């Protein structure tokens, strides 16, 4: 079998399981999710600190991403009643497990970035 042809197991997921898995993967595999989780991996940060660490993210996209991550239980949001109000974001236990799953992906991407760029250049993309 060639490198691109792989064996597919016969114990395939049912339609409901596939749909549920696809929804989770779309959420946690999103570019901004990965970068925000990476930014929060060393501890809690304020909104502006996250925005500085995640280059290129707009205010709107950061707000939407943080709200979704909070709803998914990956990030906690703590509001401190001060003037002006202070809000900190931090990974939950679940968020830390996601971080652990993303570390190998990060290593793979860093190690293969040059090869992918060369392949794209050859393909004319």
GROMACS .gro file of N, CA and C in nm:
model
  375
    1UNK      N    1   0.083  -0.119   0.000
    1UNK     CA    2   0.000   0.000   0.000
    1UNK      C    3   0.088   0.125   0.000
    2UNK      N    4   0.050   0.226  -0.075
    2UNK     CA    5   0.129   0.348  -0.079
    2UNK      C    6   0.106   0.430   0.049
    3UNK      N    7   0.189   0.531   0.066
    3UNK     CA    8   0.182   0.616   0.185
    3UNK      C    9   0.048   0.686   0.199
    4UNK      N   10  -0.018   0.716   0.087
    4UNK     CA   11  -0.146   0.788   0.094
    4UNK      C   12  -0.266   0.696   0.106
    5UNK      N   13  -0.248   0.566   0.084
    5UNK     CA   14  -0.357   0.470   0.097
    5UNK      C   15  -0.343   0.396   0.228
    6UNK      N   16  -0.434   0.421   0.318
    6UNK     CA   17  -0.429   0.361   0.451
    6UNK      C   18  -0.550   0.271   0.472
    7UNK      N   19  -0.532   0.172   0.558
    7UNK     CA   20  -0.639   0.082   0.594
    7UNK      C   21  -0.743   0.157   0.677
    8UNK      N   22  -0.870   0.140   0.644
    8UNK     CA   23  -0.979   0.202   0.719
    8UNK      C   24  -1.043   0.092   0.804
    9UNK      N   25  -1.051   0.112   0.936
    9UNK     CA   26  -1.110   0.008   1.020
    9UNK      C   27  -1.258  -0.013   0.989
   10UNK      N   28  -1.305  -0.136   1.012
   10UNK     CA   29  -1.444  -0.167   0.984
   10UNK      C   30  -1.537  -0.116   1.093
   11UNK      N   31  -1.484  -0.088   1.210
   11UNK     CA   32  -1.568  -0.038   1.321
   11UNK      C   33  -1.584   0.113   1.308
   12UNK      N   34  -1.652   0.156   1.205
   12UNK     CA   35  -1.672   0.299   1.181
   12UNK      C   36  -1.771   0.356   1.282
   13UNK      N   37  -1.760   0.486   1.304
   13UNK     CA   38  -1.853   0.556   1.393
   13UNK      C   39  -1.988   0.571   1.324
   14UNK      N   40  -2.094   0.572   1.404
   14UNK     CA   41  -2.227   0.596   1.352
   14UNK      C   42  -2.243   0.744   1.315
   15UNK      N   43  -2.347   0.777   1.239
   15UNK     CA   44  -2.369   0.916   1.195
   15UNK      C   45  -2.375   1.016   1.310
   16UNK      N   46  -2.443   0.980   1.420
   16UNK     CA   47  -2.454   1.074   1.532
   16UNK      C   48  -2.318   1.097   1.597
   17UNK      N   49  -2.239   0.990   1.611
   17UNK     CA   50  -2.105   1.004   1.669
   17UNK      C   51  -2.014   1.087   1.578
   18UNK      N   52  -2.024   1.063   1.448
   18UNK     CA   53  -1.942   1.140   1.353
   18UNK      C   54  -1.976   1.288   1.359
   19UNK      N   55  -2.105   1.319   1.365
   19UNK     CA   56  -2.147   1.459   1.370
   19UNK      C   57  -2.097   1.525   1.498
   20UNK      N   58  -2.112   1.456   1.611
   20UNK     CA   59  -2.066   1.511   1.738
   20UNK      C   60  -1.915   1.531   1.741
   21UNK      N   61  -1.843   1.434   1.688
   21UNK     CA   62  -1.697   1.445   1.683
   21UNK      C   63  -1.654   1.558   1.591
   22UNK      N   64  -1.722   1.572   1.478
   22UNK     CA   65  -1.690   1.679   1.383
   22UNK      C   66  -1.711   1.816   1.447
   23UNK      N   67  -1.816   1.831   1.525
   23UNK     CA   68  -1.843   1.959   1.592
   23UNK      C   69  -1.732   1.994   1.691
   24UNK      N   70  -1.690   1.895   1.769
   24UNK     CA   71  -1.583   1.918   1.867
   24UNK      C   72  -1.452   1.952   1.794
   25UNK      N   73  -1.420   1.876   1.690
   25UNK     CA   74  -1.296   1.901   1.617
   25UNK      C   75  -1.297   2.037   1.548
   26UNK      N   76  -1.412   2.080   1.496
   26UNK     CA   77  -1.420   2.213   1.435
   26UNK      C   78  -1.394   2.320   1.538
   27UNK      N   79  -1.442   2.299   1.659
   27UNK     CA   80  -1.425   2.398   1.765
   27UNK      C   81  -1.280   2.402   1.814
   28UNK      N   82  -1.226   2.287   1.852
   28UNK     CA   83  -1.092   2.287   1.911
   28UNK      C   84  -0.981   2.294   1.807
   29UNK      N   85  -1.013   2.264   1.681
   29UNK     CA   86  -0.912   2.269   1.576
   29UNK      C   87  -0.906   2.401   1.502
   30UNK      N   88  -0.987   2.495   1.542
   30UNK     CA   89  -0.989   2.628   1.482
   30UNK      C   90  -0.855   2.699   1.509
   31UNK      N   91  -0.807   2.772   1.410
   31UNK     CA   92  -0.679   2.843   1.420
   31UNK      C   93  -0.674   2.931   1.544
   32UNK      N   94  -0.778   3.010   1.567
   32UNK     CA   95  -0.775   3.103   1.680
   32UNK      C   96  -0.783   3.030   1.813
   33UNK      N   97  -0.857   2.921   1.818
   33UNK     CA   98  -0.865   2.841   1.941
   33UNK      C   99  -0.727   2.791   1.979
   34UNK      N  100  -0.657   2.734   1.881
   34UNK     CA  101  -0.524   2.680   1.907
   34UNK      C  102  -0.430   2.789   1.958
   35UNK      N  103  -0.434   2.906   1.897
   35UNK     CA  104  -0.345   3.015   1.939
   35UNK      C  105  -0.383   3.072   2.076
   36UNK      N  106  -0.512   3.082   2.105
   36UNK     CA  107  -0.556   3.133   2.235
   36UNK      C  108  -0.520   3.033   2.345
   37UNK      N  109  -0.542   2.904   2.320
   37UNK     CA  110  -0.504   2.802   2.418
   37UNK      C  111  -0.353   2.807   2.442
   38UNK      N  112  -0.278   2.825   2.336
   38UNK     CA  113  -0.132   2.839   2.349
   38UNK      C  114  -0.094   2.959   2.434
   39UNK      N  115  -0.161   3.071   2.412
   39UNK     CA  116  -0.132   3.192   2.489
   39UNK      C  117  -0.163   3.172   2.637
   40UNK      N  118  -0.269   3.098   2.665
   40UNK     CA  119  -0.311   3.076   2.805
   40UNK      C  120  -0.241   2.957   2.870
   41UNK      N  121  -0.154   2.890   2.799
   41UNK     CA  122  -0.095   2.766   2.851
   41UNK      C  123  -0.002   2.787   2.970
   42UNK      N  124   0.047   2.907   2.989
   42UNK     CA  125   0.139   2.932   3.101
   42UNK      C  126   0.071   3.001   3.220
   43UNK      N  127  -0.059   3.022   3.210
   43UNK     CA  128  -0.130   3.084   3.321
   43UNK      C  129  -0.232   3.186   3.275
   44UNK      N  130  -0.298   3.246   3.374
   44UNK     CA  131  -0.406   3.339   3.344
   44UNK      C  132  -0.354   3.468   3.282
   45UNK      N  133  -0.437   3.523   3.194
   45UNK     CA  134  -0.405   3.647   3.124
   45UNK      C  135  -0.528   3.735   3.115
   46UNK      N  136  -0.505   3.864   3.105
   46UNK     CA  137  -0.613   3.958   3.078
   46UNK      C  138  -0.637   3.962   2.928
   47UNK      N  139  -0.754   4.012   2.890
   47UNK     CA  140  -0.796   4.017   2.750
   47UNK      C  141  -0.688   4.079   2.661
   48UNK      N  142  -0.640   4.199   2.699
   48UNK     CA  143  -0.542   4.270   2.616
   48UNK      C  144  -0.410   4.193   2.604
   49UNK      N  145  -0.374   4.119   2.709
   49UNK     CA  146  -0.252   4.039   2.703
   49UNK      C  147  -0.268   3.925   2.602
   50UNK      N  148  -0.386   3.865   2.601
   50UNK     CA  149  -0.412   3.758   2.504
   50UNK      C  150  -0.405   3.816   2.363
   51UNK      N  151  -0.467   3.931   2.344
   51UNK     CA  152  -0.469   3.992   2.210
   51UNK      C  153  -0.327   4.025   2.163
   52UNK      N  154  -0.241   4.070   2.253
   52UNK     CA  155  -0.102   4.099   2.216
   52UNK      C  156  -0.027   3.971   2.179
   53UNK      N  157  -0.056   3.862   2.246
   53UNK     CA  158   0.016   3.736   2.222
   53UNK      C  159  -0.034   3.662   2.098
   54UNK      N  160  -0.160   3.685   2.061
   54UNK     CA  161  -0.217   3.617   1.945
   54UNK      C  162  -0.218   3.716   1.828
   55UNK      N  163  -0.109   3.718   1.758
   55UNK     CA  164  -0.089   3.813   1.650
   55UNK      C  165  -0.194   3.799   1.540
   56UNK      N  166  -0.254   3.911   1.503
   56UNK     CA  167  -0.348   3.913   1.391
   56UNK      C  168  -0.493   3.890   1.427
   57UNK      N  169  -0.524   3.859   1.551
   57UNK     CA  170  -0.664   3.834   1.588
   57UNK      C  171  -0.734   3.967   1.613
   58UNK      N  172  -0.854   3.980   1.559
   58UNK     CA  173  -0.932   4.102   1.581
   58UNK      C  174  -1.001   4.095   1.717
   59UNK      N  175  -1.044   4.209   1.766
   59UNK     CA  176  -1.118   4.213   1.893
   59UNK      C  177  -1.242   4.126   1.887
   60UNK      N  178  -1.314   4.136   1.778
   60UNK     CA  179  -1.437   4.059   1.762
   60UNK      C  180  -1.409   3.909   1.764
   61UNK      N  181  -1.307   3.865   1.690
   61UNK     CA  182  -1.276   3.723   1.684
   61UNK      C  183  -1.225   3.672   1.818
   62UNK      N  184  -1.147   3.752   1.888
   62UNK     CA  185  -1.098   3.712   2.020
   62UNK      C  186  -1.216   3.698   2.117
   63UNK      N  187  -1.308   3.793   2.114
   63UNK     CA  188  -1.425   3.787   2.201
   63UNK      C  189  -1.509   3.663   2.172
   64UNK      N  190  -1.535   3.636   2.043
   64UNK     CA  191  -1.614   3.518   2.005
   64UNK      C  192  -1.543   3.389   2.045
   65UNK      N  193  -1.412   3.384   2.024
   65UNK     CA  194  -1.335   3.264   2.059
   65UNK      C  195  -1.337   3.240   2.209
   66UNK      N  196  -1.316   3.345   2.288
   66UNK     CA  197  -1.316   3.329   2.434
   66UNK      C  198  -1.454   3.287   2.485
   67UNK      N  199  -1.560   3.344   2.428
   67UNK     CA  200  -1.696   3.306   2.470
   67UNK      C  201  -1.723   3.159   2.440
   68UNK      N  202  -1.681   3.113   2.321
   68UNK     CA  203  -1.703   2.974   2.284
   68UNK      C  204  -1.620   2.881   2.373
   69UNK      N  205  -1.496   2.918   2.399
   69UNK     CA  206  -1.411   2.835   2.485
   69UNK      C  207  -1.464   2.830   2.627
   70UNK      N  208  -1.522   2.940   2.673
   70UNK     CA  209  -1.583   2.942   2.806
   70UNK      C  210  -1.707   2.851   2.808
   71UNK      N  211  -1.790   2.860   2.703
   71UNK     CA  212  -1.909   2.775   2.695
   71UNK      C  213  -1.873   2.627   2.687
   72UNK      N  214  -1.761   2.596   2.622
   72UNK     CA  215  -1.715   2.457   2.609
   72UNK      C  216  -1.647   2.406   2.736
   73UNK      N  217  -1.621   2.496   2.831
   73UNK     CA  218  -1.555   2.456   2.955
   73UNK      C  219  -1.403   2.445   2.943
   74UNK      N  220  -1.347   2.510   2.844
   74UNK     CA  221  -1.202   2.505   2.821
   74UNK      C  222  -1.132   2.623   2.888
   75UNK      N  223  -1.205   2.733   2.903
   75UNK     CA  224  -1.151   2.856   2.962
   75UNK      C  225  -1.246   2.904   3.071
   76UNK      N  226  -1.188   2.957   3.178
   76UNK     CA  227  -1.270   3.024   3.279
   76UNK      C  228  -1.246   3.174   3.268
   77UNK      N  229  -1.349   3.248   3.298
   77UNK     CA  230  -1.344   3.395   3.295
   77UNK      C  231  -1.374   3.441   3.436
   78UNK      N  232  -1.282   3.518   3.494
   78UNK     CA  233  -1.301   3.570   3.629
   78UNK      C  234  -1.308   3.722   3.624
   79UNK      N  235  -1.419   3.776   3.672
   79UNK     CA  236  -1.441   3.921   3.676
   79UNK      C  237  -1.410   3.971   3.816
   80UNK      N  238  -1.319   4.067   3.824
   80UNK     CA  239  -1.284   4.129   3.952
   80UNK      C  240  -1.356   4.264   3.961
   81UNK      N  241  -1.434   4.285   4.067
   81UNK     CA  242  -1.510   4.410   4.079
   81UNK      C  243  -1.420   4.527   4.121
   82UNK      N  244  -1.355   4.583   4.023
   82UNK     CA  245  -1.270   4.699   4.049
   82UNK      C  246  -1.303   4.806   3.946
   83UNK      N  247  -1.240   4.921   3.959
   83UNK     CA  248  -1.262   5.028   3.862
   83UNK      C  249  -1.128   5.059   3.797
   84UNK      N  250  -1.113   5.038   3.670
   84UNK     CA  251  -1.205   4.971   3.579
   84UNK      C  252  -1.212   4.821   3.609
   85UNK      N  253  -1.317   4.754   3.564
   85UNK     CA  254  -1.330   4.611   3.592
   85UNK      C  255  -1.212   4.534   3.531
   86UNK      N  256  -1.167   4.434   3.604
   86UNK     CA  257  -1.057   4.349   3.555
   86UNK      C  258  -1.113   4.210   3.528
   87UNK      N  259  -1.079   4.156   3.411
   87UNK     CA  260  -1.124   4.022   3.373
   87UNK      C  261  -1.000   3.939   3.338
   88UNK      N  262  -0.989   3.823   3.401
   88UNK     CA  263  -0.881   3.730   3.373
   88UNK      C  264  -0.937   3.605   3.308
   89UNK      N  265  -0.860   3.548   3.217
   89UNK     CA  266  -0.896   3.423   3.151
   89UNK      C  267  -0.789   3.320   3.184
   90UNK      N  268  -0.834   3.195   3.201
   90UNK     CA  269  -0.741   3.089   3.239
   90UNK      C  270  -0.794   2.956   3.184
   91UNK      N  271  -0.702   2.866   3.151
   91UNK     CA  272  -0.743   2.733   3.106
   91UNK      C  273  -0.798   2.654   3.224
   92UNK      N  274  -0.904   2.580   3.199
   92UNK     CA  275  -0.959   2.489   3.299
   92UNK      C  276  -0.877   2.359   3.293
   93UNK      N  277  -0.916   2.263   3.375
   93UNK     CA  278  -0.851   2.132   3.369
   93UNK      C  279  -0.870   2.070   3.230
   94UNK      N  280  -0.992   2.083   3.177
   94UNK     CA  281  -1.021   2.035   3.042
   94UNK      C  282  -0.934   2.108   2.939
   95UNK      N  283  -0.919   2.238   2.958
   95UNK     CA  284  -0.835   2.318   2.869
   95UNK      C  285  -0.690   2.274   2.872
   96UNK      N  286  -0.642   2.235   2.989
   96UNK     CA  287  -0.504   2.187   2.999
   96UNK      C  288  -0.486   2.054   2.926
   97UNK      N  289  -0.591   1.970   2.925
   97UNK     CA  290  -0.579   1.845   2.849
   97UNK      C  291  -0.577   1.875   2.699
   98UNK      N  292  -0.652   1.977   2.656
   98UNK     CA  293  -0.647   2.018   2.515
   98UNK      C  294  -0.507   2.069   2.482
   99UNK      N  295  -0.452   2.149   2.570
   99UNK     CA  296  -0.316   2.199   2.551
   99UNK      C  297  -0.220   2.082   2.532
  100UNK      N  298  -0.233   1.980   2.617
  100UNK     CA  299  -0.148   1.862   2.606
  100UNK      C  300  -0.161   1.792   2.472
  101UNK      N  301  -0.283   1.792   2.417
  101UNK     CA  302  -0.306   1.729   2.287
  101UNK      C  303  -0.250   1.814   2.173
  102UNK      N  304  -0.243   1.946   2.193
  102UNK     CA  305  -0.195   2.036   2.088
  102UNK      C  306  -0.043   2.044   2.081
  103UNK      N  307   0.026   2.010   2.188
  103UNK     CA  308   0.173   2.019   2.190
  103UNK      C  309   0.236   1.934   2.079
  104UNK      N  310   0.196   1.806   2.064
  104UNK     CA  311   0.254   1.728   1.953
  104UNK      C  312   0.221   1.787   1.816
  105UNK      N  313   0.102   1.841   1.799
  105UNK     CA  314   0.066   1.905   1.673
  105UNK      C  315   0.157   2.025   1.646
  106UNK      N  316   0.184   2.104   1.748
  106UNK     CA  317   0.274   2.219   1.736
  106UNK      C  318   0.413   2.173   1.693
  107UNK      N  319   0.463   2.069   1.759
  107UNK     CA  320   0.597   2.017   1.724
  107UNK      C  321   0.600   1.969   1.579
  108UNK      N  322   0.494   1.898   1.539
  108UNK     CA  323   0.488   1.848   1.402
  108UNK      C  324   0.487   1.965   1.303
  109UNK      N  325   0.405   2.065   1.329
  109UNK     CA  326   0.395   2.181   1.239
  109UNK      C  327   0.529   2.254   1.230
  110UNK      N  328   0.594   2.274   1.343
  110UNK     CA  329   0.723   2.342   1.344
  110UNK      C  330   0.828   2.261   1.268
  111UNK      N  331   0.826   2.130   1.287
  111UNK     CA  332   0.925   2.045   1.222
  111UNK      C  333   0.902   2.024   1.074
  112UNK      N  334   0.780   2.043   1.028
  112UNK     CA  335   0.747   2.015   0.888
  112UNK      C  336   0.711   2.138   0.807
  113UNK      N  337   0.720   2.253   0.867
  113UNK     CA  338   0.681   2.378   0.800
  113UNK      C  339   0.757   2.399   0.669
  114UNK      N  340   0.890   2.383   0.673
  114UNK     CA  341   0.972   2.404   0.554
  114UNK      C  342   0.934   2.309   0.443
  115UNK      N  343   0.914   2.180   0.475
  115UNK     CA  344   0.878   2.081   0.373
  115UNK      C  345   0.743   2.116   0.310
  116UNK      N  346   0.649   2.161   0.390
  116UNK     CA  347   0.517   2.198   0.338
  116UNK      C  348   0.528   2.319   0.246
  117UNK      N  349   0.607   2.418   0.287
  117UNK     CA  350   0.626   2.536   0.203
  117UNK      C  351   0.692   2.498   0.069
  118UNK      N  352   0.788   2.408   0.074
  118UNK     CA  353   0.854   2.362  -0.050
  118UNK      C  354   0.755   2.287  -0.139
  119UNK      N  355   0.675   2.201  -0.078
  119UNK     CA  356   0.575   2.126  -0.156
  119UNK      C  357   0.473   2.220  -0.220
  120UNK      N  358   0.433   2.322  -0.147
  120UNK     CA  359   0.339   2.419  -0.203
  120UNK      C  360   0.401   2.493  -0.321
  121UNK      N  361   0.528   2.529  -0.306
  121UNK     CA  362   0.597   2.600  -0.414
  121UNK      C  363   0.604   2.511  -0.538
  122UNK      N  364   0.633   2.382  -0.520
  122UNK     CA  365   0.638   2.288  -0.633
  122UNK      C  366   0.502   2.274  -0.699
  123UNK      N  367   0.397   2.274  -0.618
  123UNK     CA  368   0.261   2.257  -0.671
  123UNK      C  369   0.208   2.385  -0.733
  124UNK      N  370   0.275   2.496  -0.708
  124UNK     CA  371   0.230   2.623  -0.765
  124UNK      C  372   0.119   2.690  -0.689
  125UNK      N  373   0.108   2.658  -0.560
  125UNK     CA  374   0.000   2.718  -0.478
  125UNK      C  375   0.043   2.852  -0.427
   0.00000   0.00000   0.00000
